[in-house]
PDB file of C-alpha atoms in Angstrom:
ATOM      1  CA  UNK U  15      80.622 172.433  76.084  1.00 62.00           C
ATOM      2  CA  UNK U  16      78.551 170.294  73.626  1.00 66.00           C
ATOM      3  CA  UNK U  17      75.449 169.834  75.422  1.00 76.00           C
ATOM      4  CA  UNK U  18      73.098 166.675  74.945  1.00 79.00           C
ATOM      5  CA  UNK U  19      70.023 168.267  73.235  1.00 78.00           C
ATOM      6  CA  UNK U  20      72.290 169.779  70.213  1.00 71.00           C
ATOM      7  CA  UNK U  21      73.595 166.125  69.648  1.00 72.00           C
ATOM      8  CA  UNK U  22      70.346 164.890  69.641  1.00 77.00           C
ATOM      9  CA  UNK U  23      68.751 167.995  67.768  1.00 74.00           C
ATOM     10  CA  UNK U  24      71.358 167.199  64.730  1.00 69.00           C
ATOM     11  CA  UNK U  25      71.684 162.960  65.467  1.00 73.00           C
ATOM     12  CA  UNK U  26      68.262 162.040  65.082  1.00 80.00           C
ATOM     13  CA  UNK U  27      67.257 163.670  61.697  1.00 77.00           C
ATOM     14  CA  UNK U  28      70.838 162.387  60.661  1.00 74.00           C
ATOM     15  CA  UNK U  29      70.005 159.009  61.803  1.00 79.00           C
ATOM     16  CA  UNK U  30      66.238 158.999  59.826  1.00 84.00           C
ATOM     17  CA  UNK U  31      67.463 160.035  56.897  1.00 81.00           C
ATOM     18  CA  UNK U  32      70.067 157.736  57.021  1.00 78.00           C
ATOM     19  CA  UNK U  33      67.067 155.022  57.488  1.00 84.00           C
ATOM     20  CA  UNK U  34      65.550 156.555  54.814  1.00 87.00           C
ATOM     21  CA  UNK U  35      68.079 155.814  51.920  1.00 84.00           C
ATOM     22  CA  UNK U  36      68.949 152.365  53.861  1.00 80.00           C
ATOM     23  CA  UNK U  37      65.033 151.576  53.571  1.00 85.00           C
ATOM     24  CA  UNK U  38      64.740 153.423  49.497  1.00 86.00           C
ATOM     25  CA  UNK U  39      67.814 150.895  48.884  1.00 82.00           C
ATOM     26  CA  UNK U  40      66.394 147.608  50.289  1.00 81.00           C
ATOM     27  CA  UNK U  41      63.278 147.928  48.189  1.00 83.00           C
ATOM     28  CA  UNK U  42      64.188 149.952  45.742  1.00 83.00           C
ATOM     29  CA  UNK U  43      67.632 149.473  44.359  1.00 79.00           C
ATOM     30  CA  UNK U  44      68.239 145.719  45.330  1.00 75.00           C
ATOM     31  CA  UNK U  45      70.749 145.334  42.670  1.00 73.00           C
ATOM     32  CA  UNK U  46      73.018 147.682  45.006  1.00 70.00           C
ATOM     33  CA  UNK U  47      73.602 145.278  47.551  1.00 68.00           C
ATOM     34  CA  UNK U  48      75.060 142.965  45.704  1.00 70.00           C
ATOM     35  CA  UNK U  49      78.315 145.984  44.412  1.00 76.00           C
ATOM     36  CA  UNK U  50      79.365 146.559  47.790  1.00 78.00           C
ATOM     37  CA  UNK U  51      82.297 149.324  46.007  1.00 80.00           C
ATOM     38  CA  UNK U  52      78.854 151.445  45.110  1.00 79.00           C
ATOM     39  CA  UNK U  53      77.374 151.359  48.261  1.00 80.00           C
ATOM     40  CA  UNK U  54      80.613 152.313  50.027  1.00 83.00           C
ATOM     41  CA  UNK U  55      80.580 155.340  47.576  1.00 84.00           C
ATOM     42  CA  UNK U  56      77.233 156.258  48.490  1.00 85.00           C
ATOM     43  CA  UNK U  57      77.645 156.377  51.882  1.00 84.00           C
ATOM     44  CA  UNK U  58      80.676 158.348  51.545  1.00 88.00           C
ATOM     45  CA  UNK U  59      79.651 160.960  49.757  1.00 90.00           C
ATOM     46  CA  UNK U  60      76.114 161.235  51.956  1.00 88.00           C
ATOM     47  CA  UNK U  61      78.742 161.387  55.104  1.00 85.00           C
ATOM     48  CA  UNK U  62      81.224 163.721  53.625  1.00 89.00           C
ATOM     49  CA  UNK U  63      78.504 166.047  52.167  1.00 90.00           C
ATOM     50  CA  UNK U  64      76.599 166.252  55.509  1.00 85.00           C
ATOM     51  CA  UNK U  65      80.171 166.515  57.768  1.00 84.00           C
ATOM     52  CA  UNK U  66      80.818 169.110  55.231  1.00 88.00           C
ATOM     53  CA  UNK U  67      78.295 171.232  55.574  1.00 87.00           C
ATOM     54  CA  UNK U  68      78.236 171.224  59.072  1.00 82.00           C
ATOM     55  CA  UNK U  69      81.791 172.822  59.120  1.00 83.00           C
ATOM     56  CA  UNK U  70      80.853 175.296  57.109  1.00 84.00           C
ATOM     57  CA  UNK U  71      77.881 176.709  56.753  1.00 80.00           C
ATOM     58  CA  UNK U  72      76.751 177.940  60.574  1.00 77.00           C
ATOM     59  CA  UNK U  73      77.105 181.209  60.944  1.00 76.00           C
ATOM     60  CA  UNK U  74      77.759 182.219  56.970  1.00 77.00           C
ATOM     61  CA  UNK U  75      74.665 184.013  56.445  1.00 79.00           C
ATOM     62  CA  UNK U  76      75.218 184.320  52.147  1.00 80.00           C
ATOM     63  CA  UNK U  77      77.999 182.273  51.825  1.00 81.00           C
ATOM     64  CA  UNK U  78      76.004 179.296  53.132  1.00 87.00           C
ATOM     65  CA  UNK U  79      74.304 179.235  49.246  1.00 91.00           C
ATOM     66  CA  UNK U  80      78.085 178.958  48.276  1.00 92.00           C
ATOM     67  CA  UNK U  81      78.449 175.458  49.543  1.00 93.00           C
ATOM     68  CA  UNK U  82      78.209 172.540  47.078  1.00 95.00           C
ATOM     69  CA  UNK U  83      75.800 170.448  47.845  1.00 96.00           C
ATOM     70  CA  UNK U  84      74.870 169.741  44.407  1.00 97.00           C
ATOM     71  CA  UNK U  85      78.098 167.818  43.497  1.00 97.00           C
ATOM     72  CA  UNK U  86      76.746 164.898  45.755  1.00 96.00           C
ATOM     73  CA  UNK U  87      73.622 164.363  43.995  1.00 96.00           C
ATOM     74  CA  UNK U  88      75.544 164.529  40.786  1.00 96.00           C
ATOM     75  CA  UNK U  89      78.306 162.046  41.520  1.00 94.00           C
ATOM     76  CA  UNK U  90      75.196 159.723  42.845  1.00 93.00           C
ATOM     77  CA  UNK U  91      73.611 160.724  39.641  1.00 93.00           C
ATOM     78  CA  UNK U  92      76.800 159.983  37.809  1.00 91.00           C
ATOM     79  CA  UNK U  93      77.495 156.775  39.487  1.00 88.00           C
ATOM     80  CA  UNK U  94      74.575 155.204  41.026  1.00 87.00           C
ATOM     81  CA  UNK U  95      71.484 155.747  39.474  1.00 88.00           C
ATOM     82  CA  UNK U  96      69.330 159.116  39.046  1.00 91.00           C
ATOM     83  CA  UNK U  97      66.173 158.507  41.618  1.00 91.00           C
ATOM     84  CA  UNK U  98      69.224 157.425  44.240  1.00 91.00           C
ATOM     85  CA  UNK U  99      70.172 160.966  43.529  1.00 94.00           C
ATOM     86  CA  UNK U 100      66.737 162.674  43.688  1.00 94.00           C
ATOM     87  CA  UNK U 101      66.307 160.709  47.095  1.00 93.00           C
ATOM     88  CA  UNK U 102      69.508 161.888  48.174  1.00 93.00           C
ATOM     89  CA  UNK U 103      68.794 165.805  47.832  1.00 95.00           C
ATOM     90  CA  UNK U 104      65.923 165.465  49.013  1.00 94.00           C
ATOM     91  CA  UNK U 105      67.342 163.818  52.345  1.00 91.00           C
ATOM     92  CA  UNK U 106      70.717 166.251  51.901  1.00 93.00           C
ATOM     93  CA  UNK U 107      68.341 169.295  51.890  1.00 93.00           C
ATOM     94  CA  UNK U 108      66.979 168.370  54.668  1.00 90.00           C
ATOM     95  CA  UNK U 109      69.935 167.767  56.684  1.00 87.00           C
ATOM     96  CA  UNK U 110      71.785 171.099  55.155  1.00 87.00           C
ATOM     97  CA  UNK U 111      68.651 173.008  57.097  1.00 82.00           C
ATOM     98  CA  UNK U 112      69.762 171.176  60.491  1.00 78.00           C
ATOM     99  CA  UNK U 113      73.362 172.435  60.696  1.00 78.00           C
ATOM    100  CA  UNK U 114      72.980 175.656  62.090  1.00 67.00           C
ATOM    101  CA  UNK U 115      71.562 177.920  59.085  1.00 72.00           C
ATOM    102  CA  UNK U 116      70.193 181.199  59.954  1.00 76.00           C
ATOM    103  CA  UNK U 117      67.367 180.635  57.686  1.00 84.00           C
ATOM    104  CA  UNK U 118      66.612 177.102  57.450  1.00 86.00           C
ATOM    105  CA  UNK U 119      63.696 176.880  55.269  1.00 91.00           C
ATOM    106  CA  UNK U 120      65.306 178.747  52.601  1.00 91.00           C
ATOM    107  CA  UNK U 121      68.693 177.149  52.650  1.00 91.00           C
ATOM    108  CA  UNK U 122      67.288 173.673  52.002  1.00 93.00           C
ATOM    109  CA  UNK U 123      64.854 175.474  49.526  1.00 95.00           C
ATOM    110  CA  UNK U 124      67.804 176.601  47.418  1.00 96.00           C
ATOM    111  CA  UNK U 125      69.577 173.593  47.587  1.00 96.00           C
ATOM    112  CA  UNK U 126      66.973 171.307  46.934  1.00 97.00           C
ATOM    113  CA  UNK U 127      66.150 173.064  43.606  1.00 97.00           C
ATOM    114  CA  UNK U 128      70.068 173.359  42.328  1.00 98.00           C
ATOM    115  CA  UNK U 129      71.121 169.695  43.708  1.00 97.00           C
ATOM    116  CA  UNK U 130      67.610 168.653  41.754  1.00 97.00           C
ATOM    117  CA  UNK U 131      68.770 170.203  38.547  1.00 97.00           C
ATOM    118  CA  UNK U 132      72.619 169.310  38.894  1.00 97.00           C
ATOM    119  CA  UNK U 133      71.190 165.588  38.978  1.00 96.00           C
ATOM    120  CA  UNK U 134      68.756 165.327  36.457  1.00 95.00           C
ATOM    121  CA  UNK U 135      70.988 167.417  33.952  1.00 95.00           C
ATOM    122  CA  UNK U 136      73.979 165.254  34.826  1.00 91.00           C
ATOM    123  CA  UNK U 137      72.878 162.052  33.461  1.00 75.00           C
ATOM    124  CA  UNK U 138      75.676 159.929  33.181  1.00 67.00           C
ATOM    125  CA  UNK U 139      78.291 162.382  32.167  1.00 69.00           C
ATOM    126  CA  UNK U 140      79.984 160.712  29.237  1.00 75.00           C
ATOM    127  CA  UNK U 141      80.633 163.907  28.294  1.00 85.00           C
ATOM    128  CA  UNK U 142      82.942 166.644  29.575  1.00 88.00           C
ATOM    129  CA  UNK U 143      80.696 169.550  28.990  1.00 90.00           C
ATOM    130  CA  UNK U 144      77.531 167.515  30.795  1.00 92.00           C
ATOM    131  CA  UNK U 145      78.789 168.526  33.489  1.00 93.00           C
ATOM    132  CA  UNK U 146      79.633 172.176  32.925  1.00 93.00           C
ATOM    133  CA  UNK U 147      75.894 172.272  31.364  1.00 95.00           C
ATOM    134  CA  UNK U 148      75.014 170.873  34.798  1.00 96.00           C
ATOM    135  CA  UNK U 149      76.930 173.002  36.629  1.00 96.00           C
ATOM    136  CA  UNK U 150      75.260 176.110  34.833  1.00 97.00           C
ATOM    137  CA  UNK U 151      71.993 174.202  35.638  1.00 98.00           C
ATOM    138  CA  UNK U 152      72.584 174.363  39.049  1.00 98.00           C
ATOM    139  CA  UNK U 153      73.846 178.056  39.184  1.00 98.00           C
ATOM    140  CA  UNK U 154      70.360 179.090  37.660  1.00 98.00           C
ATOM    141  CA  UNK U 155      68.263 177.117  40.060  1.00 98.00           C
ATOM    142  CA  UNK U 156      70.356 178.174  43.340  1.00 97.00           C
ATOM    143  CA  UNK U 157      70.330 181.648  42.124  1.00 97.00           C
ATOM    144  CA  UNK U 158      66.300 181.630  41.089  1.00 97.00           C
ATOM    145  CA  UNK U 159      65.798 179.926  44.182  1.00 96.00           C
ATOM    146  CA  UNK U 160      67.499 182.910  46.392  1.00 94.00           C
ATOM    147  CA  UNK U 161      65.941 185.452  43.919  1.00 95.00           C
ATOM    148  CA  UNK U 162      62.329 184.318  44.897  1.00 95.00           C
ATOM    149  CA  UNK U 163      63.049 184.405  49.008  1.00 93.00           C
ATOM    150  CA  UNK U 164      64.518 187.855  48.154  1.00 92.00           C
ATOM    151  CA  UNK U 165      61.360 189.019  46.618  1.00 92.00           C
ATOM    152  CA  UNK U 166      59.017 187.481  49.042  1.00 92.00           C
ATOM    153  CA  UNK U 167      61.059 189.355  51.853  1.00 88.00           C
ATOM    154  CA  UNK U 168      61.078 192.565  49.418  1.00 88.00           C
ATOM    155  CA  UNK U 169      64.577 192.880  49.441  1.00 84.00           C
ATOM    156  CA  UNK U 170      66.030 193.322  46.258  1.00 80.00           C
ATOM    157  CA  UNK U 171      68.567 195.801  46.282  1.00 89.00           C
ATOM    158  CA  UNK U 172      70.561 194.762  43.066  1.00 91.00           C
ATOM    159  CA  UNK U 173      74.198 194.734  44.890  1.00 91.00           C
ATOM    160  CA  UNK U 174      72.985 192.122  47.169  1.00 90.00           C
ATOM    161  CA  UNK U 175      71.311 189.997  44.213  1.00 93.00           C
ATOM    162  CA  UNK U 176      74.498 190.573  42.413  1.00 94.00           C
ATOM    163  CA  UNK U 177      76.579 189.246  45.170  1.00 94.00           C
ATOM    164  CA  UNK U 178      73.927 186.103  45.437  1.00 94.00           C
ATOM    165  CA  UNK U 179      74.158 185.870  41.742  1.00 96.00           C
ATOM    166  CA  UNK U 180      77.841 185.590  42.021  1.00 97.00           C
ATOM    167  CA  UNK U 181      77.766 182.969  45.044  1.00 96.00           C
ATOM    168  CA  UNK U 182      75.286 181.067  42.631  1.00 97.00           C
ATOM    169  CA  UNK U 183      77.655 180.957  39.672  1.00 97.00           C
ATOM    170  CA  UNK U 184      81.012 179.792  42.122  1.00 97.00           C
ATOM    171  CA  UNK U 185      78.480 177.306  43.487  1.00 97.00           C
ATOM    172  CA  UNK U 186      77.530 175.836  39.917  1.00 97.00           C
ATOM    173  CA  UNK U 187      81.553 175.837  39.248  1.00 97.00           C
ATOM    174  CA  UNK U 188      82.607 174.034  42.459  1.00 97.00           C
ATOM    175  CA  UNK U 189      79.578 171.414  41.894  1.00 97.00           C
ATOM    176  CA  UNK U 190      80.603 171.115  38.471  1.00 96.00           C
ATOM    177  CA  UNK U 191      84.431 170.722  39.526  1.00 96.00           C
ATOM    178  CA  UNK U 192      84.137 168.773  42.385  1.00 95.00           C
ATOM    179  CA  UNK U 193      81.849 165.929  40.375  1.00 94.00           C
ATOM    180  CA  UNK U 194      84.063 165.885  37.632  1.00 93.00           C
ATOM    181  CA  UNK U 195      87.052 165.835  39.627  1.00 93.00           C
ATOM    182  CA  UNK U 196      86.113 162.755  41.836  1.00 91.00           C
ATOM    183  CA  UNK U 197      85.122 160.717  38.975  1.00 90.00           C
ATOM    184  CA  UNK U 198      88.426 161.500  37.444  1.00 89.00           C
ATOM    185  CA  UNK U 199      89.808 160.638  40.571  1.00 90.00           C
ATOM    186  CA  UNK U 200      88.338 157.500  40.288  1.00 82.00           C
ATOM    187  CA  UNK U 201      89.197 156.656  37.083  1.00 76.00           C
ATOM    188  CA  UNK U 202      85.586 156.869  35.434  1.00 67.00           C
ATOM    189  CA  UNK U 203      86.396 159.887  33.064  1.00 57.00           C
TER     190      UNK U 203
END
């Protein structure tokens, strides 16, 4: 049974940093309102990233630096504007930490660095290989990111940073993929 203080532990960040982007968007990006398609598109991708996560990273220790986050800062990057995208990691991050991670503060660490990097090397991909540049971009942070927790926790045994390495690299590919793939899908490539 789903008790009332997980629902609430999870639902009230969620709803903040929902308030958050609504708020950043009123003042910020009031040209926004006015292409209701964009908005939808946002909001979208900020649901589907968080609903996401929340399948699958609890209770995947490594594997939770394997999910894509960056591809949603990317496509925002991509299609909305970069500091929507910056905002949006920032608030993504947080969220990421809230879904049952086994170490919070690191997960949204990592993330925040490679979804940072995916978005300000994305641009707006009028190019193919942007986003394969991004991609590698992203790979690099995530894997820097875990490399630095792993040292401050002195535990560096090299097949362990090999296997983050290689969770770092599928997560640059499947950000790269996935934000190339949608905006194919929608007909912007």
């Amino acid at each position: 049974a789903v008790r009332w203080e997980t629902l609430a532990g999870t639902g009230l960040p969620t709803v903040i940093l929902v308030l958050i982007i609504a708020l950043y968007l009123f003042l910020h990006e009031g040209g926004l309102r006015a292409q209701p398609r964009r908005l939808g598109i946002l909001g979208l991708i900020i649901i589907m990233t968080v609903l996401a996560a929340k399948l699958t990273i609890p209770g995947r220790d490594v594997y939770s630096f394997l999910f894509p986050l960056a591809a949603a800062p990317m496509l925002i990057a991509s299609l909305i504007s970069a500091p929507t995208a910056i905002l949006s990691t920032v608030l993504l991050s947080v969220a990421v930490g809230f879904v049952g991670a086994a170490d919070p503060q690191q997960l949204m660490t990592v993330h925040l660095m490679a979804g940072l990097v995916g978005a300000l090397l994305i641009r707006k991909a009028e190019r193919i290989t942007t986003f394969f540049i991004a991609g590698a971009g992203v790979a690099g942070a995530s894997f820097l990111g875990i490399l630095a927790f792993r040292l401050l926790g002195q535990d560096y045994e090299v097949s362990r940073l090999v296997l983050y390495a290689f969770v770092s690299v599928v997560n640059g590919g499947l950000s790269s993929f996935l934000t190339l793939g949608i905006i194919a899908l929608l007909g912007l490539v």
